Tab-separated table of C-alpha atoms and ligand atoms in Angstrom:
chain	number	residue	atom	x	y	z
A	1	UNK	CA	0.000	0.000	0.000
A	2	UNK	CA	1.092	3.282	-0.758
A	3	UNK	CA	1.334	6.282	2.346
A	4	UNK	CA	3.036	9.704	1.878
A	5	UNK	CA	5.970	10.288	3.360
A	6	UNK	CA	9.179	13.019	3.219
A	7	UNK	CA	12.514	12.031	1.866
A	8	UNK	CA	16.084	13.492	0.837
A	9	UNK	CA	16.618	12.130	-2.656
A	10	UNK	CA	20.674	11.983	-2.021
A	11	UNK	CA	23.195	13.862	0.288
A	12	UNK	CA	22.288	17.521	0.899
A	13	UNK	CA	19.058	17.937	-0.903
A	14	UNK	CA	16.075	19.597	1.054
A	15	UNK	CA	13.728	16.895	1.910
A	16	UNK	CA	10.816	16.983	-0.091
A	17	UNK	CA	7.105	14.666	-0.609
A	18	UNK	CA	7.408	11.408	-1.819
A	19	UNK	CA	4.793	8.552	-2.390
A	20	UNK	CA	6.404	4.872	-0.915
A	21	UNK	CA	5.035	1.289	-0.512
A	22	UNK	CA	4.481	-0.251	2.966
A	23	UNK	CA	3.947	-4.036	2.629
A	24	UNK	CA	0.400	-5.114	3.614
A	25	UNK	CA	0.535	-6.441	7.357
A	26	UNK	CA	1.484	-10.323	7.985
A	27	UNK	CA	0.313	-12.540	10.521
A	28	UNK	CA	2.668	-10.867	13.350
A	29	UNK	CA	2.541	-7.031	11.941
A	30	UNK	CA	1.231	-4.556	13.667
A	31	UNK	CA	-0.261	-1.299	10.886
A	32	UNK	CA	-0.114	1.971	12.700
A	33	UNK	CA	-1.006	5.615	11.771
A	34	UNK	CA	1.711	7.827	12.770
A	35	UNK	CA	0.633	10.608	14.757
A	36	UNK	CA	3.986	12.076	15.883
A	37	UNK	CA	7.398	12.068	15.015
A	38	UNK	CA	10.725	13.359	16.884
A	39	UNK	CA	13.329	14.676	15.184
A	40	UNK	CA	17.353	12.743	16.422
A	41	UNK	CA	20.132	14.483	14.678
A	42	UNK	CA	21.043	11.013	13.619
A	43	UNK	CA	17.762	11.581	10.943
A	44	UNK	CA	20.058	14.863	10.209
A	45	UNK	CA	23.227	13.051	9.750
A	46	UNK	CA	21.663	10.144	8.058
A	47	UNK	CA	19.041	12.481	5.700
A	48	UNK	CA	22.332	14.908	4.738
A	49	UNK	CA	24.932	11.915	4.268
A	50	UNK	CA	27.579	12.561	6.983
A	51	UNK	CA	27.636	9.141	7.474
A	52	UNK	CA	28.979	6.209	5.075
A	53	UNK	CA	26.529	3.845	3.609
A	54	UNK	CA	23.346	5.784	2.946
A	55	UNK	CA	20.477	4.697	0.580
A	56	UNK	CA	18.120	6.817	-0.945
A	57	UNK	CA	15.649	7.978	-1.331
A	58	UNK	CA	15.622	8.763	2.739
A	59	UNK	CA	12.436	8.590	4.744
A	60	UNK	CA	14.072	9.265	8.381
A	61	UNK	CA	12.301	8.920	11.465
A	62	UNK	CA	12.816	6.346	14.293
A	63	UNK	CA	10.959	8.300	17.334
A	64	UNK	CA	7.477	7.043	16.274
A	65	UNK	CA	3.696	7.355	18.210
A	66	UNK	CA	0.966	5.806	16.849
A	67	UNK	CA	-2.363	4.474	16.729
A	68	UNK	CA	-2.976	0.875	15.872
A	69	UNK	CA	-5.003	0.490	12.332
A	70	UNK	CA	-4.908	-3.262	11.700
A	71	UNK	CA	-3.489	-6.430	13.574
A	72	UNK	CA	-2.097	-9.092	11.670
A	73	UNK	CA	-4.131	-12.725	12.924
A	74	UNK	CA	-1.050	-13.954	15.039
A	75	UNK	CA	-0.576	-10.642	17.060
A	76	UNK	CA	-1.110	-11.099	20.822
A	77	UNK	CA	0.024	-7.842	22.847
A	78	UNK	CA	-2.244	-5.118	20.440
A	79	UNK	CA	-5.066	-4.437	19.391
A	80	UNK	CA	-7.104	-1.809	16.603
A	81	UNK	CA	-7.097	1.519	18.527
A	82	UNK	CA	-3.890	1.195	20.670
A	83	UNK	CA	-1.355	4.103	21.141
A	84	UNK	CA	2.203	2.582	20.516
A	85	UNK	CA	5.859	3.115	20.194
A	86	UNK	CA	7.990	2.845	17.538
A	87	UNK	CA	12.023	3.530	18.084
A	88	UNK	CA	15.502	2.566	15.834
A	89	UNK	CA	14.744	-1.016	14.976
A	90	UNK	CA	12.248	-3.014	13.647
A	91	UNK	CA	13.729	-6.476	13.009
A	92	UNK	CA	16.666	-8.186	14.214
A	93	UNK	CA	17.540	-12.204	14.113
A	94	UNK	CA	15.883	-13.015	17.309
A	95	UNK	CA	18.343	-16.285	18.059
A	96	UNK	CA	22.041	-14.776	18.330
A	97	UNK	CA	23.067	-14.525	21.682
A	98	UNK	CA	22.513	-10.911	22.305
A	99	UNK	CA	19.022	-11.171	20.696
A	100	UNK	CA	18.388	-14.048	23.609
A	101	UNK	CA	19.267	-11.803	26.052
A	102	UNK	CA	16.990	-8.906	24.711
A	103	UNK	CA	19.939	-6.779	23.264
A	104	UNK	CA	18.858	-6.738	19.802
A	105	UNK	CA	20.571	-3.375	19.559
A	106	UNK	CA	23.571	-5.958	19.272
A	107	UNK	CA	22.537	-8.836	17.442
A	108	UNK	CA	25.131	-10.915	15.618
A	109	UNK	CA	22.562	-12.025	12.669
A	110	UNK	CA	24.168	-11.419	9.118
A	111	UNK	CA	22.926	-8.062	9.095
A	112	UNK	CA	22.330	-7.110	12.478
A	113	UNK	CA	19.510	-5.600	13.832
A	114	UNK	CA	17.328	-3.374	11.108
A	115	UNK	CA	17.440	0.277	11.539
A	116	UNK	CA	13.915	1.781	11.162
A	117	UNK	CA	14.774	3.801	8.336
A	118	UNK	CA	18.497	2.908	5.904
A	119	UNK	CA	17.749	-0.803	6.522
A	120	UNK	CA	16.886	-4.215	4.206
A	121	UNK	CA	13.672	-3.982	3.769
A	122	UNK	CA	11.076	-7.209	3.571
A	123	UNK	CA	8.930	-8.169	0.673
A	124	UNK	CA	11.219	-6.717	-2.087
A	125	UNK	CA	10.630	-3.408	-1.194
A	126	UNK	CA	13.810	-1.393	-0.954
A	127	UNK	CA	15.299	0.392	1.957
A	128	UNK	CA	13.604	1.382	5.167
A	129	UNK	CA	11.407	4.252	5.593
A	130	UNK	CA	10.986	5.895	9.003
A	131	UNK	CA	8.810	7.951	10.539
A	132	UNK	CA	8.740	10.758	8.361
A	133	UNK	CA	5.775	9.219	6.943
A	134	UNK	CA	2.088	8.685	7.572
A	135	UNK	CA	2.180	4.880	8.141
A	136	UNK	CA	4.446	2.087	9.043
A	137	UNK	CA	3.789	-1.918	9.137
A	138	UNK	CA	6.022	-3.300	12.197
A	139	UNK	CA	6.418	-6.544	13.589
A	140	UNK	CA	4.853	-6.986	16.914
A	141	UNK	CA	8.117	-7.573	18.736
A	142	UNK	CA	9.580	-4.574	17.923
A	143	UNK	CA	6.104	-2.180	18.912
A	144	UNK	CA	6.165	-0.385	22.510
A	145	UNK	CA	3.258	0.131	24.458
A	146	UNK	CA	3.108	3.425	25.314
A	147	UNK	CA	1.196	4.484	28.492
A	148	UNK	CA	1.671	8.064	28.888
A	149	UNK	CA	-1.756	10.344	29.258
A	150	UNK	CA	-3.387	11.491	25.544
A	151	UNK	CA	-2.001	15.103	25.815
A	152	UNK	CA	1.779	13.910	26.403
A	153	UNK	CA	1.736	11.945	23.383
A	154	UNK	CA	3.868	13.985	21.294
A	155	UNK	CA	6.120	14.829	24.067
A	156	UNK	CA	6.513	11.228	24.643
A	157	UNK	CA	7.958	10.055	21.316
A	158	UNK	CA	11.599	11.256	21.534
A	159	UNK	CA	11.780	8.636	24.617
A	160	UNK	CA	12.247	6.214	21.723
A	161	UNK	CA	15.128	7.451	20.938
A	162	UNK	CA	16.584	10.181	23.316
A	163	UNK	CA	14.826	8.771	25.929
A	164	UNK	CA	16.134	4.533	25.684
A	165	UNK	CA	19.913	5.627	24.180
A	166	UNK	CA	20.534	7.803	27.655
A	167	UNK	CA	18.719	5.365	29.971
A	168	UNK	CA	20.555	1.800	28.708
A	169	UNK	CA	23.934	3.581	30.043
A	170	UNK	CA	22.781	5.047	33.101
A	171	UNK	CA	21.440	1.443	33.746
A	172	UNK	CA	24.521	-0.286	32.481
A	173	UNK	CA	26.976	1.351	34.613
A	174	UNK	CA	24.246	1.859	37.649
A	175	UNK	CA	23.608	4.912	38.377
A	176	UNK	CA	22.256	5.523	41.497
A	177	UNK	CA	21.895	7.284	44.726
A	178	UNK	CA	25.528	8.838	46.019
A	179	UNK	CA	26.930	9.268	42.380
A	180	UNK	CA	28.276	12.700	40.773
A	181	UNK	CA	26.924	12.119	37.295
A	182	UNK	CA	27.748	13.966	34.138
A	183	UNK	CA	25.653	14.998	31.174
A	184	UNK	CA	27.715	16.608	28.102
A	185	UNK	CA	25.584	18.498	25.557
A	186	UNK	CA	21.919	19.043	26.438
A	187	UNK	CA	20.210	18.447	23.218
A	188	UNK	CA	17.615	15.930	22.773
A	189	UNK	CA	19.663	12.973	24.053
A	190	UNK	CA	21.498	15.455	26.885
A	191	UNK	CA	18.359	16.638	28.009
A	192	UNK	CA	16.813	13.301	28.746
A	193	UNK	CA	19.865	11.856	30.213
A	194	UNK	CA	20.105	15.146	32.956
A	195	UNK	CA	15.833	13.853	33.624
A	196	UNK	CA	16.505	10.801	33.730
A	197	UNK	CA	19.891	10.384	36.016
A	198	UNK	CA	18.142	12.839	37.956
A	199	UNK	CA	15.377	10.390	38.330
A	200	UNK	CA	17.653	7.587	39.427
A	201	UNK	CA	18.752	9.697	42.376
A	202	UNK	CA	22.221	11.067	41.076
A	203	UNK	CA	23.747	13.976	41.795
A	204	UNK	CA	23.811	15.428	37.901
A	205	UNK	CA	25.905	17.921	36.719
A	206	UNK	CA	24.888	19.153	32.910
A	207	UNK	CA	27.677	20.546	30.624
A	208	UNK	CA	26.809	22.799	27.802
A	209	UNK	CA	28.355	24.884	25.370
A	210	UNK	CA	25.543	27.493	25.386
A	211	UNK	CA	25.522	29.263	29.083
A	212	UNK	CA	22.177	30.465	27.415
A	213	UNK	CA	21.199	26.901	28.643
A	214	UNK	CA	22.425	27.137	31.823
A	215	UNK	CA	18.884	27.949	34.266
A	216	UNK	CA	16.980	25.861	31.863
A	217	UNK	CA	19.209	22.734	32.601
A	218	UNK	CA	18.622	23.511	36.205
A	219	UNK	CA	15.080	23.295	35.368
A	220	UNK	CA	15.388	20.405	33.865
A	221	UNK	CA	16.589	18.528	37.192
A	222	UNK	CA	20.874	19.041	37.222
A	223	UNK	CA	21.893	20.181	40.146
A	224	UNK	CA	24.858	21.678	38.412
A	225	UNK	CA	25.692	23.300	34.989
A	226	UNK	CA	29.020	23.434	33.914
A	227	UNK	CA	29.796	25.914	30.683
A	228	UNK	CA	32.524	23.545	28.879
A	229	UNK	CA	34.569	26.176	27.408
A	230	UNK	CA	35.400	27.820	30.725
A	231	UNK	CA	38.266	26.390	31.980
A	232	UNK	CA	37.880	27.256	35.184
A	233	UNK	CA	34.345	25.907	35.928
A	234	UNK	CA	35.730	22.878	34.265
A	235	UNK	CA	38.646	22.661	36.698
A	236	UNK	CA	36.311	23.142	40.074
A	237	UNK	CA	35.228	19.605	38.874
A	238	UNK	CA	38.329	17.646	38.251
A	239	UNK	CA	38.845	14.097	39.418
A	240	UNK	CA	34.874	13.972	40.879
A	241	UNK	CA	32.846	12.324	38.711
A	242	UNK	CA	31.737	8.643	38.758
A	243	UNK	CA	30.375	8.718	35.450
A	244	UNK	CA	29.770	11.103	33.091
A	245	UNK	CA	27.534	10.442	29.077
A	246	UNK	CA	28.820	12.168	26.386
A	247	UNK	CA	25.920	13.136	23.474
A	248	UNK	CA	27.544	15.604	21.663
A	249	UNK	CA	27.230	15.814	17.869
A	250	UNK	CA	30.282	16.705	16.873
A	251	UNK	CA	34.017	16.187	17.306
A	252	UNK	CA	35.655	17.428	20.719
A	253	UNK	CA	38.469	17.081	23.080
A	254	UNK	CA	37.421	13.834	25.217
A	255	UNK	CA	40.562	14.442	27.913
A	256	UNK	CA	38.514	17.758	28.888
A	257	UNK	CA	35.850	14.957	30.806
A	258	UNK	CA	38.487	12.090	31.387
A	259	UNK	CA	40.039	14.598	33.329
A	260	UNK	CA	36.996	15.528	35.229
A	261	UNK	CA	36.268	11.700	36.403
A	262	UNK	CA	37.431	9.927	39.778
A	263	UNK	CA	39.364	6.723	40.286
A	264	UNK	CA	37.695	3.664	38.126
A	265	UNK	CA	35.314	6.358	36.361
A	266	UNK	CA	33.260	5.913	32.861
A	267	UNK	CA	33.121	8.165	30.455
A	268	UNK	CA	30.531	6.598	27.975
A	269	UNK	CA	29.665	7.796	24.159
A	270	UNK	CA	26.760	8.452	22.251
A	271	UNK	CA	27.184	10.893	20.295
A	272	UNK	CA	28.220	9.593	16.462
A	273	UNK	CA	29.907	12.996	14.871
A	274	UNK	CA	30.841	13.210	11.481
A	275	UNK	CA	34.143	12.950	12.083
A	276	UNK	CA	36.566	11.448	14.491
A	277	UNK	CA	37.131	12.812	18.261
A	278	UNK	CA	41.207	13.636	18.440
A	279	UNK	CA	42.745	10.733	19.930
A	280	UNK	CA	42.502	10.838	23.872
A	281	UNK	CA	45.669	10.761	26.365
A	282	UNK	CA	46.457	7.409	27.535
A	283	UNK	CA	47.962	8.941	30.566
A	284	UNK	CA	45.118	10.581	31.644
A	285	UNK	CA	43.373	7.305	31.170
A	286	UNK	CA	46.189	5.331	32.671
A	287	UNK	CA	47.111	6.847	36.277
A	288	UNK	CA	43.146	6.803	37.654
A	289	UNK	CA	42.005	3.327	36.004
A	290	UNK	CA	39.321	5.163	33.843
A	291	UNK	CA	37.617	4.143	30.832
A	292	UNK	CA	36.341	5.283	27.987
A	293	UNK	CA	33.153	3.130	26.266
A	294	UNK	CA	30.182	3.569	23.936
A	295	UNK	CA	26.840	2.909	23.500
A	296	UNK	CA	24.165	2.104	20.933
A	297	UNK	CA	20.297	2.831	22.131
A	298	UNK	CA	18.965	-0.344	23.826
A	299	UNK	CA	16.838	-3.537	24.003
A	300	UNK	CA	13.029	-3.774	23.010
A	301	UNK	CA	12.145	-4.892	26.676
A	302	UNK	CA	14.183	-1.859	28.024
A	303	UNK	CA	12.841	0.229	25.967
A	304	UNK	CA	9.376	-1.278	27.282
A	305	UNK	CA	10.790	-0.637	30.851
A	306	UNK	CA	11.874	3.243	30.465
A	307	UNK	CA	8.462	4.349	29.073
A	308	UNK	CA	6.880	2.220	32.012
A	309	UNK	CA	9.245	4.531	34.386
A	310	UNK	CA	8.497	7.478	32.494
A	311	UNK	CA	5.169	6.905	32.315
A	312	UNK	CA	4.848	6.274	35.684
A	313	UNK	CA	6.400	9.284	36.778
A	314	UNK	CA	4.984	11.911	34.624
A	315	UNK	CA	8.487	12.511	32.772
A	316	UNK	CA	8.397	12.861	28.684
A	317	UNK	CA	10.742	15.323	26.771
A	318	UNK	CA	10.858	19.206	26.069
A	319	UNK	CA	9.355	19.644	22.388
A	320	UNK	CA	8.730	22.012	19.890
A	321	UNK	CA	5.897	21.023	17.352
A	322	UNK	CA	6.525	21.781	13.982
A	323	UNK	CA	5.083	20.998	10.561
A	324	UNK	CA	6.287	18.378	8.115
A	325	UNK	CA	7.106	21.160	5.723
A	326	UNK	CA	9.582	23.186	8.056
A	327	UNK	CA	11.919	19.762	8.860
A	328	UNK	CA	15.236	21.825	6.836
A	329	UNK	CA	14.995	24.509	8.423
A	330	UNK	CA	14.485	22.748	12.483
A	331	UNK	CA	17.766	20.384	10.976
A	332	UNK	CA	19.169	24.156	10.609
A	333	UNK	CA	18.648	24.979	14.398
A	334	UNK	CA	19.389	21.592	15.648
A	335	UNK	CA	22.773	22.408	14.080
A	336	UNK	CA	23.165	25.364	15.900
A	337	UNK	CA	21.677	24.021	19.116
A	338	UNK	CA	18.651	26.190	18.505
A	339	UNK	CA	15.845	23.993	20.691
A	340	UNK	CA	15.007	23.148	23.496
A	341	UNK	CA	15.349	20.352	23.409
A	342	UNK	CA	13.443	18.022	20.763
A	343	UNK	CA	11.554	18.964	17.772
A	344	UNK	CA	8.282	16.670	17.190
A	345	UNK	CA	6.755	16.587	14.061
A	346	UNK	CA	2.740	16.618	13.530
A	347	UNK	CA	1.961	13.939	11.087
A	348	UNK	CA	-1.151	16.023	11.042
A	349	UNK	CA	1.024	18.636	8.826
A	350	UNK	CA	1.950	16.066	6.320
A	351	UNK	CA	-1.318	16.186	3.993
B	401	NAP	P1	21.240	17.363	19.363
B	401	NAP	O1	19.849	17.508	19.833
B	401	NAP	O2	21.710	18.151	18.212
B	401	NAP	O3	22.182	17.630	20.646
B	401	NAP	C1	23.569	17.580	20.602
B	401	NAP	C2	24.119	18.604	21.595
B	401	NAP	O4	25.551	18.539	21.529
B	401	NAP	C3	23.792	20.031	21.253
B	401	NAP	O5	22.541	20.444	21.737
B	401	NAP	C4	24.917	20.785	21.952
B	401	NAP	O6	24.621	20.922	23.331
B	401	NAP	C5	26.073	19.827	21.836
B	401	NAP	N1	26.975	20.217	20.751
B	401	NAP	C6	26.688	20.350	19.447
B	401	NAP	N2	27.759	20.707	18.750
B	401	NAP	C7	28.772	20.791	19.621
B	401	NAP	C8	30.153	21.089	19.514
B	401	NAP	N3	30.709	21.409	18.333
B	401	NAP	N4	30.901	21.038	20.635
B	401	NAP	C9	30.343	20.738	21.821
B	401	NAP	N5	29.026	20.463	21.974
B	401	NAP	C10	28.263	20.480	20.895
B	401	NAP	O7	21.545	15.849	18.980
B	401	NAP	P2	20.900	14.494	19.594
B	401	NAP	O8	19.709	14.129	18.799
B	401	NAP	O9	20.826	14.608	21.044
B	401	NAP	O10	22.031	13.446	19.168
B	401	NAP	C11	23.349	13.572	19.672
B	401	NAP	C12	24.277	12.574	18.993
B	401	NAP	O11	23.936	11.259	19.412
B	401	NAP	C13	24.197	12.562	17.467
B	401	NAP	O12	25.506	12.358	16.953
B	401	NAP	C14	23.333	11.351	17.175
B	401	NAP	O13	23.551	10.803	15.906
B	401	NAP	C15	23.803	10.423	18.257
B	401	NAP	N6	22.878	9.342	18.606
B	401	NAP	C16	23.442	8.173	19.024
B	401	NAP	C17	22.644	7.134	19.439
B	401	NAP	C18	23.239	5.880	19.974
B	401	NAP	O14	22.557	4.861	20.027
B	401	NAP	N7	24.474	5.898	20.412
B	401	NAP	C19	21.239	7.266	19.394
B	401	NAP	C20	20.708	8.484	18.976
B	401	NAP	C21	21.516	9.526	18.597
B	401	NAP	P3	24.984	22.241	24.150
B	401	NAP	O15	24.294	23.369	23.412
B	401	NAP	O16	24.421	21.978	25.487
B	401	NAP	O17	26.472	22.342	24.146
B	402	ZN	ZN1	17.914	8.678	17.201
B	403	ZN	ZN1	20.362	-11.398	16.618
């Protein structure tokens, strides 16, 4: 079936309408109208070709809410009518060892997990298309149930992204109670890792580039801000942290936060810039036992678990609502960290 989406037609273009096929829903598909869509800068790096390997034509979008149109016969969890969740992947082998262990963000299949959007698509169709679209046909393993109240919808989707790529660290490497965490770059990721290790009882320091951040990132639950380009604020801080994330978009000196962490610290990356960080000091590394480490969004059932928390507790992300139409020009300010903190896109808009 056909729906309308928006795609870049190769590196650099403006996106732009485009008519694409979504395969009719199988026995475990779930059919969903898409009602909102966040905006991740990896849509912007993926859409404008900073990174290798990109197919077109590009449909990006992986921060998906929904409501349920059709159930394939086999589908247990949902039903016609049901708000849901779509994030990064949508299929992934489901019997390597990671996929056992509900890490399909790391299966070991032939292809590894597929990406929402610049994946193999099924049923001869080519690439994926994301959420930049009015419809997608997912596999029931791969749709969240989403929970939140009616008028926090749209605020809601960038959880499956921002939201799930922030918590899987904080989780990993336990942050808790009685721990100085760190937050570099409060964009859409930054922002929901400062709510979010705030939630899990941390004492959270946020470090931005733009002081004009600085009381908002109070208000968004750090108990700290930290402007990164003043040495001296950066100083007051060194050797104290027990873990700090890293989200930032672009390329930057990593020995500016290695420095900053205790004895046996983390400093963990998200961010994917364009091009390489410079290489960090060993020594800095070396005489404190700290590490450096990465990574990649998270699991389906943790996924399922942060919205439950979120839900729970009230906490979705900091949007601003724009139309399909206006997507260059919010890429434009997300470049120049113009937003707080996550721009959502009405589906409505795309007509
Ligand atoms: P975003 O909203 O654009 O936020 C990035 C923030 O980084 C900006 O708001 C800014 O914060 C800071 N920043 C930007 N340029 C900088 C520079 N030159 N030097 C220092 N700080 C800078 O982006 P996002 O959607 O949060 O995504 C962040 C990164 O994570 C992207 O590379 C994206 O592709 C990647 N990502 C990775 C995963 C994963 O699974 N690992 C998942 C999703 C996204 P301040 O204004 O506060 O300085
Ligand atoms: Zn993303
Ligand atoms: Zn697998």
């Amino acid at each position: 079936m056909q729906t309308k989406a928006y795609a870049a037609q190769k590196a650099k273009a403006p996106l732009a309408p485009i008519a694409i096929e979504r395969r009719e829903p199988g026995p475990k598909d779930v059919a969903l109208d898409i009602l909102y869509c966040g905006v991740c800068h990896s849509d912007l790096h993926t859409a404008r070709g900073e990174w290798p390997g990109i197919l077109y034509p590009c449909v990006p979008g992986h921060e998906i809410i929904g409501r349920v149109t059709k159930t394939g016969n086999d589908v247990k969890s949902f039903k016609e009518g049901d708000i849901v969740g779509v994030g990064c992947m949508i299929e992934s082998c489901r019997t390597c060892e990671p996929c056992q262990h509900d890490l399909e963000q790391y299966c070991e299949g032939p292809n590894g997990f597929t990406g929402t959007y610049n994946g193999a698509a099924k049923g001869g169709l080519p690439n994926t298309f994301g959420g930049y679209s009015k419809h997608i046909v997912v596999d029931e393993h791969f749709v969240l149930r989403i929970r939140h109240k009616e008028q926090q919808l749209a605020a809601a989707a960038p959880l499956l992204c921002a939201g799930i790529t922030t918590w899987s660290p904080l989780k990993h490497w336990k942050v808790g109670p009685g721990q100085k965490v760190g937050i570099v770059g409060i964009g859409g990721l930054g922002h929901m890792g400062v709510k979010l290790a705030h939630a899990l009882g941390a004492h959270v320091v946020a470090f931005t580039t733009s002081p004009s951040k600085k009381s908002a990132a109070l208000e968004l639950g750090a108990d700290e801000v930290v402007v990164s380009k003043n040495r001296d604020e950066m100083n007051a801080h060194a050797g104290s942290f027990d873990f700090i994330l890293d989200t930032v978009a672009a390329s930057h000196d990593l020995d500016a936060f290695t420095r900053l962490l205790k004895r046996d610290g983390a400093l963990v990356l998200v961010g994917v810039p364009e091009d390489p960080h410079p290489s960090p000091s060993v020594g800095t590394l070396i005489f404190g036992r700290k590490s450096i480490g990465g990574s990649l969004i998270g699991g389906i059932a943790e996924t399922q678990e942060m919205l439950d928390f979120c839900a729970e507790r009230d906490i979705t992300c900091d949007i601003e609502m724009i139309a399909m139409a206006d997507i260059d020009n919010a890429y434009d300010r997300q470049l120049k960290s113009d937003v707080k903190y996550r721009f959502v896109i009405d589906m409505a808009t795309l007509t």
